[in-house]
């Protein structure tokens, strides 16, 4: 089952989407399987990281800014090459096991939509696939 979600993003941030993803799993009725979360944009991505301390997201944004600064040598006419580099480093999807009808995330983990070229109205897709006990 495929679910489509929209969100308004700030200029650059990791937006928590765990609740929407878990909602898709619950609505699907799948108790054992996998969940694919996918971002169809080239200047945004999807990741799993700590959701307990907001300083982790702040530190990650600082790290990505340091690793992928905007450079005068970039030639992309839209001027957002650094955002493309950050999104490529993060990746466009994550796959999460489903166990007992819940996302099998670690204690401190959350799912994030990573915006690097906002503010924008963005979309992400959640696909829930049923599987046997061997997937757990």
mmCIF file of C-alpha atoms in Angstrom:
data_model
loop_
_atom_site.group_PDB
_atom_site.id
_atom_site.type_symbol
_atom_site.label_atom_id
_atom_site.label_comp_id
_atom_site.label_asym_id
_atom_site.label_seq_id
_atom_site.Cartn_x
_atom_site.Cartn_y
_atom_site.Cartn_z
ATOM 1 C CA UNK A 1 0.000 0.000 0.000
ATOM 2 C CA UNK A 2 1.300 3.442 -0.946
ATOM 3 C CA UNK A 3 0.580 6.597 1.039
ATOM 4 C CA UNK A 4 1.426 10.149 -0.021
ATOM 5 C CA UNK A 5 2.150 12.932 2.473
ATOM 6 C CA UNK A 6 2.821 16.637 2.003
ATOM 7 C CA UNK A 7 4.629 18.987 4.324
ATOM 8 C CA UNK A 8 5.700 22.611 4.434
ATOM 9 C CA UNK A 9 9.407 22.842 5.091
ATOM 10 C CA UNK A 10 11.611 25.633 6.406
ATOM 11 C CA UNK A 11 14.740 26.742 4.553
ATOM 12 C CA UNK A 12 16.863 23.891 5.939
ATOM 13 C CA UNK A 13 15.959 21.376 8.630
ATOM 14 C CA UNK A 14 15.341 17.761 9.552
ATOM 15 C CA UNK A 15 11.540 17.535 9.833
ATOM 16 C CA UNK A 16 10.289 14.646 12.011
ATOM 17 C CA UNK A 17 7.915 12.350 10.100
ATOM 18 C CA UNK A 18 7.921 9.241 12.309
ATOM 19 C CA UNK A 19 4.282 9.752 13.321
ATOM 20 C CA UNK A 20 3.073 9.908 9.705
ATOM 21 C CA UNK A 21 5.106 6.818 8.768
ATOM 22 C CA UNK A 22 3.802 4.861 11.765
ATOM 23 C CA UNK A 23 0.295 6.053 10.874
ATOM 24 C CA UNK A 24 0.654 4.540 7.405
ATOM 25 C CA UNK A 25 1.780 1.240 8.930
ATOM 26 C CA UNK A 26 -1.194 1.242 11.316
ATOM 27 C CA UNK A 27 -3.657 2.126 8.549
ATOM 28 C CA UNK A 28 -2.275 -0.628 6.319
ATOM 29 C CA UNK A 29 -2.965 -3.307 8.926
ATOM 30 C CA UNK A 30 0.397 -4.947 8.180
ATOM 31 C CA UNK A 31 1.852 -6.552 11.292
ATOM 32 C CA UNK A 32 5.054 -8.055 9.824
ATOM 33 C CA UNK A 33 6.863 -6.687 6.790
ATOM 34 C CA UNK A 34 8.798 -3.648 5.665
ATOM 35 C CA UNK A 35 8.120 0.021 5.189
ATOM 36 C CA UNK A 36 9.803 2.096 2.474
ATOM 37 C CA UNK A 37 9.911 5.872 2.967
ATOM 38 C CA UNK A 38 10.891 7.713 -0.226
ATOM 39 C CA UNK A 39 11.564 11.344 -1.148
ATOM 40 C CA UNK A 40 10.947 12.247 -4.827
ATOM 41 C CA UNK A 41 13.017 15.468 -4.665
ATOM 42 C CA UNK A 42 16.662 16.148 -5.576
ATOM 43 C CA UNK A 43 17.406 18.724 -2.864
ATOM 44 C CA UNK A 44 15.837 16.839 0.044
ATOM 45 C CA UNK A 45 16.216 13.366 1.531
ATOM 46 C CA UNK A 46 15.075 10.860 4.133
ATOM 47 C CA UNK A 47 17.113 9.611 7.084
ATOM 48 C CA UNK A 48 16.848 7.879 10.442
ATOM 49 C CA UNK A 49 18.652 9.442 13.372
ATOM 50 C CA UNK A 50 18.320 10.322 17.032
ATOM 51 C CA UNK A 51 15.021 11.924 18.006
ATOM 52 C CA UNK A 52 15.627 12.492 21.730
ATOM 53 C CA UNK A 53 18.011 15.463 21.728
ATOM 54 C CA UNK A 54 17.250 18.315 19.279
ATOM 55 C CA UNK A 55 20.922 19.296 19.395
ATOM 56 C CA UNK A 56 21.695 16.216 17.278
ATOM 57 C CA UNK A 57 19.743 17.675 14.344
ATOM 58 C CA UNK A 58 21.407 21.055 14.886
ATOM 59 C CA UNK A 59 24.838 19.398 14.913
ATOM 60 C CA UNK A 60 24.044 17.384 11.777
ATOM 61 C CA UNK A 61 22.995 20.527 9.918
ATOM 62 C CA UNK A 62 26.269 22.200 10.956
ATOM 63 C CA UNK A 63 28.223 19.142 9.809
ATOM 64 C CA UNK A 64 26.496 19.063 6.411
ATOM 65 C CA UNK A 65 27.074 22.813 5.964
ATOM 66 C CA UNK A 66 30.776 22.286 6.700
ATOM 67 C CA UNK A 67 31.053 19.238 4.436
ATOM 68 C CA UNK A 68 29.060 20.758 1.567
ATOM 69 C CA UNK A 69 29.460 24.542 1.575
ATOM 70 C CA UNK A 70 28.105 26.670 -1.229
ATOM 71 C CA UNK A 71 30.997 27.385 -3.585
ATOM 72 C CA UNK A 72 31.448 30.081 -6.204
ATOM 73 C CA UNK A 73 32.828 27.417 -8.573
ATOM 74 C CA UNK A 74 29.463 25.608 -8.704
ATOM 75 C CA UNK A 75 27.917 26.005 -12.156
ATOM 76 C CA UNK A 76 24.321 24.840 -11.648
ATOM 77 C CA UNK A 77 22.211 27.796 -12.737
ATOM 78 C CA UNK A 78 19.670 27.483 -9.913
ATOM 79 C CA UNK A 79 22.409 28.103 -7.349
ATOM 80 C CA UNK A 80 21.492 25.166 -5.116
ATOM 81 C CA UNK A 81 24.313 22.720 -5.816
ATOM 82 C CA UNK A 82 25.182 22.455 -2.120
ATOM 83 C CA UNK A 83 21.588 21.322 -1.468
ATOM 84 C CA UNK A 84 21.913 18.665 -4.188
ATOM 85 C CA UNK A 85 25.174 17.429 -2.628
ATOM 86 C CA UNK A 86 23.628 17.231 0.856
ATOM 87 C CA UNK A 87 20.576 15.375 -0.450
ATOM 88 C CA UNK A 88 22.777 12.893 -2.323
ATOM 89 C CA UNK A 89 24.798 12.247 0.837
ATOM 90 C CA UNK A 90 21.644 11.661 2.916
ATOM 91 C CA UNK A 91 19.889 9.533 0.308
ATOM 92 C CA UNK A 92 16.340 9.475 -0.964
ATOM 93 C CA UNK A 93 14.905 6.572 1.036
ATOM 94 C CA UNK A 94 15.020 4.347 4.086
ATOM 95 C CA UNK A 95 13.656 0.839 4.605
ATOM 96 C CA UNK A 96 12.332 -0.003 8.075
ATOM 97 C CA UNK A 97 11.237 -3.428 9.328
ATOM 98 C CA UNK A 98 7.717 -3.734 10.714
ATOM 99 C CA UNK A 99 7.274 -5.976 13.763
ATOM 100 C CA UNK A 100 3.993 -6.498 15.584
ATOM 101 C CA UNK A 101 2.383 -3.667 13.585
ATOM 102 C CA UNK A 102 5.032 -1.091 14.592
ATOM 103 C CA UNK A 103 8.131 0.372 13.010
ATOM 104 C CA UNK A 104 11.118 -1.556 14.374
ATOM 105 C CA UNK A 105 13.134 1.527 15.276
ATOM 106 C CA UNK A 106 15.746 1.728 18.004
ATOM 107 C CA UNK A 107 14.932 3.453 21.289
ATOM 108 C CA UNK A 108 16.328 6.833 20.215
ATOM 109 C CA UNK A 109 15.578 6.648 16.485
ATOM 110 C CA UNK A 110 13.175 8.750 14.468
ATOM 111 C CA UNK A 111 12.479 9.197 10.755
ATOM 112 C CA UNK A 112 13.255 12.595 9.245
ATOM 113 C CA UNK A 113 12.491 14.439 6.029
ATOM 114 C CA UNK A 114 15.669 16.430 5.377
ATOM 115 C CA UNK A 115 15.142 19.777 3.651
ATOM 116 C CA UNK A 116 18.144 21.524 2.111
ATOM 117 C CA UNK A 117 16.514 23.980 -0.326
ATOM 118 C CA UNK A 118 13.372 25.366 1.272
ATOM 119 C CA UNK A 119 11.044 26.710 2.186
ATOM 120 C CA UNK A 120 8.895 24.519 -0.032
ATOM 121 C CA UNK A 121 5.856 22.319 -0.146
ATOM 122 C CA UNK A 122 7.307 18.813 -0.301
ATOM 123 C CA UNK A 123 6.000 15.301 -0.740
ATOM 124 C CA UNK A 124 7.139 11.946 0.560
ATOM 125 C CA UNK A 125 5.782 8.471 -0.078
ATOM 126 C CA UNK A 126 5.380 5.584 2.318
ATOM 127 C CA UNK A 127 4.985 2.086 0.892
ATOM 128 C CA UNK A 128 4.049 -0.689 3.326
ATOM 129 C CA UNK A 129 4.713 -4.291 2.281
ATOM 130 C CA UNK A 130 3.520 -7.347 4.154
ATOM 131 C CA UNK A 131 5.992 -10.141 4.712
ATOM 132 C CA UNK A 132 6.367 -13.354 6.629
ATOM 133 C CA UNK A 133 7.865 -13.979 10.051
ATOM 134 C CA UNK A 134 11.272 -14.523 8.432
ATOM 135 C CA UNK A 135 11.520 -10.757 7.850
ATOM 136 C CA UNK A 136 11.388 -9.983 11.567
#
